[in-house]
């Protein structure tokens, strides 16, 4: 593949780029065409063992001795290199995961922002002094966990690596990263840039491989002191169970069925782009996709008509054509999403987009679909589809809206569209979610904003300053001096 300036079939352990033990490889497919474009290493449990050892050695060596300011400077340099190569990273990501180029570019810029943010924050995490008994001085220290394991999905590789590895490195942990088997190329590119920026050997180790092999080995490894997992609920449960056996903390960033609530007094012109975009961005393969649009009855017909019109204008095509939507990640994902769509009766399909003329036959394309007239407990309204599908649901009043919004097992993100300030404040408290947006959605990515879920959406917070607390542990020092 043209833009790769490194060998993608090598993994990174302790500063050495090498094949997987056993030398097995996995094919890399371009979802826009279904064609193979490269091969990556199929990391094994032995590679995970070696990577954990290398991380532990880095903690005992240069990386462990680096001051917070030095760690911050390295992260900032990585951010600069990511910015300089953003265009190449975007093209690699577009080919690897089928993301339209503009969206892949936004991910590369977000990765750079994470490095800048955590580079700047590294030396600003402080402990406290605690008033205590006469003759004592008590203070707290924020210390790294040690070796952190990072298991990442395929939908936003650069953003998720940025938020989790960035925060972990800022606190002085040494990381073992297991990217998703469908999306390893930008993880490897990132590690090359980190090396170029002067990150010491072993501070970041990257072991691509299958979830049930390399991923399971990492989550069960007794040498890992903290696990950060982003992915599906089912695998998250397994990772948490494995972490429990080693009694280590785990951050779970899982799925969602996030609602946007549109009230009769909403500014619909402002809302409309947010309503549609939050459903179709990354072809709906977004944990925080707003897959449920709850609309008060007074404006329901109007919102339905306007969203349907927007949907009919949506076009799907190869990532490099940079239309509103690219393909789904894989044939399997297309099958899952198509299976959901088969459940909709024809009169429940309010509008659909269309495929561009030149979509290659082997690509995994699905047309974006707006649904209406389904009950709130229908599987299409209740379950995470992870494709470009949104459902409109009418509601009567605030209580009714809250009951529907909070009526799934998830709680990741929610939005309120209303001009009424008191209502905005009430609902921000009543909605069950890790983030609530008022008259916007997603806040432009929000590197600075703590993010995470409740219920089956997971627990723990990444992003923002809060993540630095998650990637560190608190020690209390009590000195009796008389
Ligand atoms: P997935 O759970 O199948 O895979 C995620 C990662 O886990 C991959 O790296 C995979 O190799 C690894 N894995 C698979 N089996 C494993 C095992 N037995 N042990 C350890 N690791 C294993 O998820 P996916 O299909 O890649 O991603 C889609 C899901 O991720 C959706 O549910 C989505 O909502 C969720 N997601 C959540 C967030 C968030 O921040 N909350 C962000 C992106 C995606």
Coordinates of C-alpha atoms and ligand atoms in Angstrom, one line a residue:
X1 CA 0.0 0.0 0.0
X2 CA 1.4 3.3 -1.2
X3 CA 1.3 5.5 1.9
X4 CA 2.8 3.0 4.3
X5 CA 6.4 4.1 5.0
X6 CA 7.0 1.1 7.3
X7 CA 6.5 -2.6 7.2
X8 CA 3.0 -3.2 8.6
X9 CA 3.7 -6.9 9.3
X10 CA 6.0 -6.0 12.2
X11 CA 4.9 -5.5 15.8
X12 CA 6.7 -3.4 18.3
X13 CA 8.1 -4.9 21.5
X14 CA 10.7 -3.1 23.7
X15 CA 11.8 -0.8 20.8
X16 CA 12.2 -3.7 18.4
X17 CA 10.1 -4.0 15.3
X18 CA 9.8 -7.7 14.6
X19 CA 7.4 -10.4 13.1
X20 CA 5.0 -12.2 15.4
X21 CA 6.4 -15.2 17.2
X22 CA 5.6 -18.0 14.8
X23 CA 5.6 -15.4 12.0
X24 CA 1.8 -15.8 11.3
X25 CA 0.1 -12.9 9.6
X26 CA -3.4 -11.5 9.1
X27 CA -4.7 -10.0 5.9
X28 CA -5.8 -6.3 5.7
X29 CA -8.8 -5.6 3.6
X30 CA -9.9 -2.3 2.1
X31 CA -13.7 -2.2 3.0
X32 CA -14.3 0.1 0.1
X33 CA -13.3 -2.7 -2.4
X34 CA -13.1 -5.9 -0.4
X35 CA -9.6 -6.3 -1.8
X36 CA -6.5 -7.2 0.3
X37 CA -4.1 -4.2 0.7
X38 CA -1.5 -5.4 3.2
X39 CA -0.7 -7.9 5.9
X40 CA -0.2 -7.4 9.6
X41 CA 1.4 -9.6 12.3
X42 CA -0.8 -12.0 14.1
X43 CA 0.5 -11.5 17.6
X44 CA 0.4 -14.4 20.1
X45 CA 0.2 -14.9 23.8
X46 CA 4.0 -15.2 23.7
X47 CA 4.2 -11.8 22.1
X48 CA 2.0 -10.3 24.8
X49 CA 4.2 -11.9 27.5
X50 CA 7.3 -10.3 25.8
X51 CA 5.5 -6.9 25.5
X52 CA 4.4 -6.9 29.1
X53 CA 8.0 -7.7 30.2
X54 CA 9.3 -4.9 27.9
X55 CA 6.8 -2.4 29.5
X56 CA 7.9 -3.4 33.0
X57 CA 11.5 -3.0 32.0
X58 CA 10.7 0.5 30.6
X59 CA 9.1 1.4 33.9
X60 CA 12.3 0.4 35.7
X61 CA 14.4 2.3 33.2
X62 CA 14.5 5.6 31.3
X63 CA 10.8 5.9 31.0
X64 CA 10.2 5.3 34.7
X65 CA 12.8 7.9 35.6
X66 CA 11.5 10.6 33.2
X67 CA 10.1 13.6 35.0
X68 CA 6.5 14.7 34.3
X69 CA 7.7 17.6 32.3
X70 CA 9.9 15.3 30.1
X71 CA 7.0 13.0 29.5
X72 CA 4.9 16.0 28.5
X73 CA 7.5 17.3 26.1
X74 CA 7.7 13.9 24.4
X75 CA 3.9 13.7 24.0
X76 CA 3.8 17.2 22.6
X77 CA 6.5 16.2 20.1
X78 CA 4.4 13.2 19.1
X79 CA 1.5 15.5 18.6
X80 CA 3.6 17.7 16.3
X81 CA 4.6 14.8 14.2
X82 CA 1.0 13.6 14.0
X83 CA 0.0 17.0 12.8
X84 CA 2.7 17.1 10.2
X85 CA 1.7 13.6 8.9
X86 CA -2.1 14.1 9.4
X87 CA -2.8 13.8 5.7
X88 CA -0.9 10.5 5.3
X89 CA -2.5 9.1 8.4
X90 CA -5.9 10.1 7.1
X91 CA -5.3 8.3 3.8
X92 CA -4.0 5.2 5.6
X93 CA -7.1 5.2 7.8
X94 CA -9.5 5.7 4.9
X95 CA -8.1 2.7 3.1
X96 CA -7.9 0.5 6.2
X97 CA -11.4 1.2 7.7
X98 CA -13.4 2.7 4.9
X99 CA -13.8 6.1 6.6
X100 CA -14.4 9.0 4.2
X101 CA -11.3 11.1 3.9
X102 CA -12.6 14.2 5.7
X103 CA -13.7 12.1 8.7
X104 CA -10.3 10.2 8.8
X105 CA -8.6 13.6 8.7
X106 CA -10.6 14.8 11.7
X107 CA -9.5 11.6 13.5
X108 CA -5.8 12.4 12.8
X109 CA -6.3 15.9 14.0
X110 CA -8.0 14.6 17.2
X111 CA -5.0 12.3 17.8
X112 CA -2.7 15.3 17.6
X113 CA -5.0 17.2 20.0
X114 CA -4.9 14.3 22.5
X115 CA -1.1 14.4 22.4
X116 CA -1.0 18.2 22.8
X117 CA -3.6 18.1 25.6
X118 CA -1.9 15.3 27.6
X119 CA 1.5 16.6 26.8
X120 CA 0.5 19.9 28.4
X121 CA -1.3 18.2 31.3
X122 CA 1.4 15.7 32.3
X123 CA 3.1 18.0 34.8
X124 CA -0.1 19.5 36.2
X125 CA -1.4 16.5 38.1
X126 CA -0.9 17.3 41.8
X127 CA -1.6 15.7 45.1
X128 CA -3.1 17.4 48.2
X129 CA -2.1 18.1 51.8
X130 CA -4.6 16.9 54.3
X131 CA -5.1 18.7 57.7
X132 CA -4.7 16.0 60.3
X133 CA -3.6 15.5 63.9
X134 CA -1.1 17.8 65.6
X135 CA 2.4 16.7 64.8
X136 CA 1.5 15.1 61.5
X137 CA 1.9 16.1 57.9
X138 CA -0.2 14.2 55.4
X139 CA -0.2 14.4 51.7
X140 CA -1.2 12.4 48.6
X141 CA 0.8 11.3 45.6
X142 CA -0.6 10.4 42.2
X143 CA 1.4 7.5 40.9
X144 CA 1.2 5.5 37.6
X145 CA -0.4 2.1 37.8
X146 CA 2.7 0.6 36.1
X147 CA 1.9 -1.5 33.0
X148 CA -1.4 -0.6 31.3
X149 CA -3.2 -2.7 28.7
X150 CA -5.2 -1.0 25.9
X151 CA -7.6 -3.0 23.8
X152 CA -9.0 -0.8 21.0
X153 CA -11.9 -1.3 18.5
X154 CA -11.8 -0.6 14.7
X155 CA -14.2 2.3 14.5
X156 CA -12.1 5.2 15.7
X157 CA -8.6 3.8 16.1
X158 CA -6.7 7.1 16.1
X159 CA -9.1 8.8 18.5
X160 CA -9.3 5.9 21.0
X161 CA -5.5 5.4 21.0
X162 CA -5.0 9.1 21.5
X163 CA -7.4 9.3 24.5
X164 CA -6.3 6.1 26.3
X165 CA -2.6 5.7 25.4
X166 CA -2.0 9.5 25.6
X167 CA -3.4 9.8 29.2
X168 CA -1.7 6.6 30.3
X169 CA 1.8 7.8 29.0
X170 CA 1.2 11.3 30.5
X171 CA 1.0 9.7 34.0
X172 CA 4.1 7.6 33.4
X173 CA 2.6 4.2 32.7
X174 CA 4.1 1.9 30.1
X175 CA 1.6 0.7 27.6
X176 CA 0.8 -2.5 25.7
X177 CA -1.6 -1.7 22.9
X178 CA -3.7 -4.4 21.1
X179 CA -5.5 -2.7 18.2
X180 CA -8.4 -4.3 16.5
X181 CA -7.5 -6.9 13.9
X182 CA -9.5 -5.0 11.3
X183 CA -7.7 -1.7 12.0
X184 CA -4.1 -1.8 12.9
X185 CA -2.3 0.4 10.4
X186 CA -2.7 3.8 12.1
X187 CA -1.8 2.2 15.5
X188 CA 1.5 1.0 13.9
X189 CA 2.0 4.4 12.2
X190 CA 1.4 6.2 15.5
X191 CA 4.0 4.0 17.3
X192 CA 6.6 4.8 14.5
X193 CA 5.9 8.5 15.1
X194 CA 6.2 8.1 18.9
X195 CA 9.6 6.4 18.4
X196 CA 10.6 9.3 16.1
X197 CA 9.6 11.8 18.8
X198 CA 11.9 10.1 21.3
X199 CA 9.6 7.9 23.3
X200 CA 11.9 5.5 25.1
X201 CA 11.8 1.8 24.1
X202 CA 9.2 -0.2 25.9
X203 CA 7.0 2.7 26.9
X204 CA 4.7 1.8 24.1
X205 CA 4.4 -1.7 22.7
X206 CA 2.0 -2.6 19.9
X207 CA 0.8 -6.2 19.4
X208 CA -1.7 -6.5 16.6
X209 CA -3.6 -9.8 16.6
X210 CA -6.9 -11.6 17.1
X211 CA -9.1 -10.7 20.0
X212 CA -9.4 -14.2 21.3
X213 CA -5.6 -14.7 21.1
X214 CA -3.6 -11.5 21.7
X215 CA -6.6 -9.6 23.3
X216 CA -7.5 -12.4 25.7
X217 CA -3.8 -12.9 26.6
X218 CA -3.5 -9.2 27.4
X219 CA -6.6 -9.0 29.5
X220 CA -5.6 -12.1 31.6
X221 CA -2.0 -11.2 32.0
X222 CA -0.9 -11.0 35.7
X223 CA 1.8 -8.4 34.8
X224 CA -0.8 -5.8 33.7
X225 CA -1.9 -3.3 36.3
X226 CA -4.7 -1.6 34.6
X227 CA -6.9 -2.4 31.6
X228 CA -8.6 0.0 29.3
X229 CA -11.1 -1.7 27.0
X230 CA -13.2 -0.1 24.3
X231 CA -15.5 -2.3 22.3
X232 CA -18.6 -4.4 22.6
X233 CA -20.5 -5.3 25.7
X234 CA -19.9 -9.0 25.4
X235 CA -16.2 -8.7 25.1
X236 CA -16.1 -6.0 27.8
X237 CA -17.7 -8.5 30.2
X238 CA -15.0 -11.0 29.4
X239 CA -12.2 -8.4 29.9
X240 CA -13.7 -7.3 33.2
X241 CA -13.9 -11.0 34.4
X242 CA -10.3 -11.5 33.4
X243 CA -9.2 -8.3 35.2
X244 CA -11.1 -9.4 38.3
X245 CA -9.1 -12.6 38.5
X246 CA -5.9 -10.4 38.7
X247 CA -7.8 -7.8 40.9
X248 CA -6.8 -4.9 38.6
X249 CA -8.9 -1.9 37.7
X250 CA -10.6 -1.8 34.3
X251 CA -12.1 1.0 32.3
X252 CA -14.9 -0.1 30.0
X253 CA -16.1 2.1 27.1
X254 CA -18.9 0.0 25.5
X255 CA -21.9 0.5 23.3
X256 CA -24.8 2.9 23.3
X257 CA -28.3 3.7 22.0
X258 CA -28.0 7.4 22.5
X259 CA -31.1 9.7 22.3
X260 CA -31.4 13.3 21.1
X261 CA -34.6 14.9 22.6
X262 CA -36.2 17.6 20.4
X263 CA -38.8 19.7 22.1
X264 CA -41.5 21.9 20.4
X265 CA -39.5 25.0 21.2
X266 CA -36.3 23.8 19.7
X267 CA -34.4 25.8 17.1
X268 CA -34.8 23.2 14.3
X269 CA -32.5 24.9 11.9
X270 CA -29.7 24.6 14.4
X271 CA -30.7 21.0 15.4
X272 CA -31.1 19.4 12.0
X273 CA -27.4 19.0 11.0
X274 CA -26.6 17.6 14.5
X275 CA -29.5 15.2 14.4
X276 CA -28.5 13.7 11.0
X277 CA -24.8 13.8 11.4
X278 CA -24.8 12.1 14.8
X279 CA -26.5 9.1 13.1
X280 CA -24.5 8.8 9.9
X281 CA -21.0 9.8 10.9
X282 CA -18.6 6.9 10.3
X283 CA -21.5 5.2 8.7
X284 CA -23.2 4.9 12.1
X285 CA -20.3 2.8 13.5
X286 CA -20.0 5.2 16.5
X287 CA -20.5 4.2 20.1
X288 CA -22.1 7.6 20.7
X289 CA -24.2 7.6 17.5
X290 CA -27.5 9.3 18.2
X291 CA -29.5 6.4 16.9
X292 CA -32.8 7.5 18.6
X293 CA -34.3 10.9 17.8
X294 CA -37.1 11.6 20.3
X295 CA -39.4 14.4 19.0
X296 CA -42.3 16.2 20.8
X297 CA -45.5 15.7 18.9
X298 CA -45.9 19.4 18.0
X299 CA -42.9 19.3 15.7
X300 CA -42.8 15.6 14.9
X301 CA -44.1 15.8 11.4
X302 CA -41.8 18.8 10.6
X303 CA -38.7 17.0 12.0
X304 CA -39.6 13.8 10.1
X305 CA -40.1 15.7 6.8
X306 CA -36.8 17.6 7.2
X307 CA -34.7 14.6 8.3
X308 CA -36.2 12.5 5.5
X309 CA -35.3 15.1 2.9
X310 CA -31.7 15.2 4.3
X311 CA -31.5 11.4 4.2
X312 CA -32.6 11.3 0.6
X313 CA -29.6 13.5 -0.2
X314 CA -27.1 11.3 1.5
X315 CA -24.6 9.4 -0.7
X316 CA -22.5 6.4 0.1
X317 CA -19.3 5.5 -1.7
X318 CA -15.6 4.6 -1.5
X319 CA -13.7 6.3 1.3
X320 CA -11.4 8.1 -1.0
X321 CA -14.4 9.6 -2.9
X322 CA -15.1 11.4 0.4
X323 CA -18.9 11.4 0.3
X324 CA -21.0 11.6 3.4
X325 CA -20.7 7.9 4.1
X326 CA -18.2 5.2 3.3
X327 CA -18.7 1.4 3.5
X328 CA -19.1 -0.5 6.8
X329 CA -15.9 -2.1 8.2
X330 CA -16.5 -5.7 7.0
X331 CA -18.9 -8.2 5.3
X332 CA -19.9 -9.4 8.8
X333 CA -20.8 -5.9 9.9
X334 CA -22.9 -5.4 6.8
X335 CA -24.7 -8.7 7.5
X336 CA -25.5 -7.6 11.0
X337 CA -26.8 -4.2 9.9
X338 CA -28.8 -5.7 7.0
X339 CA -30.3 -8.2 9.4
X340 CA -31.6 -5.4 11.6
X341 CA -33.0 -3.5 8.5
X342 CA -34.8 -6.7 7.4
X343 CA -36.9 -6.3 10.6
X344 CA -38.4 -3.0 9.4
X345 CA -41.7 -3.1 7.5
X346 CA -41.7 -1.1 4.3
X347 CA -44.0 1.6 5.8
X348 CA -41.5 2.0 8.7
X349 CA -38.8 3.1 6.4
X350 CA -39.2 6.9 6.2
X351 CA -36.3 7.6 3.9
X352 CA -33.0 6.2 2.6
X353 CA -29.9 7.6 1.0
X354 CA -28.3 6.1 -2.1
X355 CA -25.2 4.4 -3.3
X356 CA -22.9 6.4 -5.6
X357 CA -22.6 5.0 -9.2
X358 CA -19.0 3.8 -8.9
X359 CA -19.3 1.7 -5.7
X360 CA -17.1 -1.4 -6.2
X361 CA -19.0 -4.7 -5.9
X362 CA -16.8 -6.1 -3.2
X363 CA -17.3 -3.1 -0.8
X364 CA -19.5 -3.4 2.3
X365 CA -22.0 -0.7 1.5
X366 CA -25.3 -0.1 3.3
X367 CA -27.7 2.8 2.5
X368 CA -28.4 5.1 5.4
X369 CA -32.0 4.5 6.6
X370 CA -34.4 6.7 8.6
X371 CA -37.0 4.7 10.5
X372 CA -40.3 5.9 12.0
X373 CA -43.4 4.3 13.5
X374 CA -41.6 1.7 15.6
X375 CA -42.4 1.2 19.3
X376 CA -39.7 2.2 21.8
X377 CA -39.2 -1.5 22.8
X378 CA -38.8 -2.8 19.2
X379 CA -35.2 -4.3 18.7
X380 CA -34.5 -1.6 16.1
X381 CA -35.3 1.1 18.7
X382 CA -33.7 -0.7 21.7
X383 CA -30.6 -2.5 20.4
X384 CA -27.3 -1.0 19.2
X385 CA -27.2 -1.5 15.4
X386 CA -23.8 0.0 14.7
X387 CA -24.7 1.1 11.2
X388 CA -26.3 4.2 9.5
X389 CA -29.8 3.7 11.0
X390 CA -31.8 6.2 13.0
X391 CA -35.3 5.9 14.5
X392 CA -37.7 8.8 15.1
X393 CA -39.9 8.4 18.2
X394 CA -42.7 10.8 19.2
X395 CA -43.2 11.9 22.8
X396 CA -45.8 13.9 24.7
X397 CA -44.0 15.8 27.5
X398 CA -40.8 15.8 29.6
X399 CA -41.7 12.8 31.7
X400 CA -42.6 10.7 28.6
X401 CA -39.3 11.8 26.9
X402 CA -37.2 10.8 29.9
X403 CA -38.9 7.5 30.3
X404 CA -38.2 6.6 26.6
X405 CA -34.6 8.1 26.7
X406 CA -33.7 6.2 29.9
X407 CA -35.5 3.0 28.7
X408 CA -32.5 1.1 27.3
X409 CA -29.8 -0.7 29.1
X410 CA -27.3 1.8 27.8
X411 CA -26.4 5.3 29.0
X412 CA -23.6 6.9 27.0
X413 CA -24.6 10.3 25.6
X414 CA -27.8 12.3 25.3
X415 CA -28.9 15.7 23.9
X416 CA -31.7 18.2 24.7
X417 CA -32.9 20.6 22.1
X418 CA -35.0 23.3 23.7
X419 CA -34.9 27.1 24.3
X420 CA -36.2 26.7 27.8
X421 CA -33.3 27.0 30.3
X422 CA -35.1 25.4 33.2
X423 CA -36.0 22.4 31.1
X424 CA -32.4 22.1 29.9
X425 CA -31.2 22.0 33.5
X426 CA -33.9 19.6 34.7
X427 CA -33.2 17.2 31.9
X428 CA -29.4 17.3 32.2
X429 CA -30.0 15.9 35.7
X430 CA -32.7 13.4 34.8
X431 CA -31.1 11.8 31.7
X432 CA -29.1 8.6 32.4
X433 CA -25.9 9.2 30.4
X434 CA -22.2 10.0 30.9
X435 CA -22.5 13.2 28.8
X436 CA -25.5 15.4 28.2
X437 CA -25.3 18.0 25.4
X438 CA -27.6 21.0 25.4
X439 CA -28.5 22.4 21.9
X440 CA -25.5 20.6 20.4
X441 CA -24.3 17.0 20.1
X442 CA -20.8 15.7 20.5
X443 CA -19.3 19.2 21.1
X444 CA -17.0 18.8 18.2
X445 CA -15.2 15.8 19.6
X446 CA -14.3 17.3 22.9
X447 CA -10.8 16.0 23.7
X448 CA -11.1 18.0 26.9
X449 CA -14.4 16.6 28.0
X450 CA -14.6 13.5 30.3
X451 CA -16.4 10.7 28.5
X452 CA -17.8 7.3 29.4
X453 CA -21.0 5.6 30.2
X454 CA -23.3 4.2 32.8
X455 CA -25.2 0.9 32.7
X456 CA -24.1 -1.4 29.8
X457 CA -22.3 1.6 28.2
X458 CA -19.5 0.9 30.7
X459 CA -17.7 2.6 33.6
X460 CA -14.7 4.8 34.2
X461 CA -14.0 8.0 32.3
X462 CA -11.5 8.7 29.6
X463 CA -10.7 12.0 27.8
X464 CA -10.1 15.3 29.6
X465 CA -8.2 15.7 32.8
X466 CA -10.3 13.1 34.5
X467 CA -8.6 10.3 32.5
X468 CA -5.3 11.2 34.3
X469 CA -6.9 10.1 37.6
X470 CA -8.1 6.9 36.0
X471 CA -4.6 6.1 34.7
X472 CA -3.0 6.7 38.1
X473 CA -3.4 5.5 41.7
X474 CA -3.5 7.6 44.8
X475 CA -1.0 7.1 47.7
X476 CA -1.5 8.7 51.0
X477 CA 1.7 9.6 53.0
X478 CA 1.2 10.3 56.7
X479 CA 4.4 11.6 58.5
X480 CA 4.5 12.0 62.3
X481 CA 7.1 14.5 63.2
X482 CA 5.9 15.7 66.6
Ligands
LIG1 P1 -15.2 -5.9 19.9 O1 -15.6 -6.0 21.3 O2 -15.5 -7.1 19.0 O3 -13.6 -5.7 19.7 C1 -12.9 -4.7 20.4 C2 -11.5 -5.1 20.7 O4 -11.6 -6.2 21.6 C3 -10.7 -5.5 19.5 O5 -9.4 -5.1 19.6 C4 -10.8 -7.1 19.6 O6 -9.7 -7.7 18.9 C5 -10.8 -7.3 21.1 N1 -11.3 -8.6 21.5 C6 -12.2 -9.4 20.9 N2 -12.4 -10.5 21.6 C7 -11.6 -10.4 22.7 C8 -11.4 -11.2 23.8 N3 -12.0 -12.4 23.9 N4 -10.6 -10.8 24.8 C9 -9.9 -9.6 24.7 N5 -10.1 -8.8 23.6 C10 -10.9 -9.2 22.6 O7 -15.8 -4.6 19.4 P2 -15.9 -4.0 17.9 O8 -16.8 -4.8 17.1 O9 -14.5 -3.9 17.4 O10 -16.4 -2.5 18.2 C11 -17.7 -2.2 18.2 C12 -18.2 -2.0 19.6 O11 -17.4 -1.1 20.3 C13 -19.6 -1.4 19.7 O12 -20.4 -2.0 20.6 C14 -19.3 0.1 20.1 O13 -20.4 0.7 20.7 C15 -18.2 -0.1 21.0 N6 -17.4 1.2 21.1 C16 -17.5 1.9 22.2 C17 -16.8 3.1 22.3 C18 -16.8 3.9 23.6 O14 -16.0 4.8 23.8 N7 -17.8 3.7 24.5 C19 -16.0 3.6 21.2 C20 -15.9 2.8 20.1 C21 -16.6 1.6 20.0

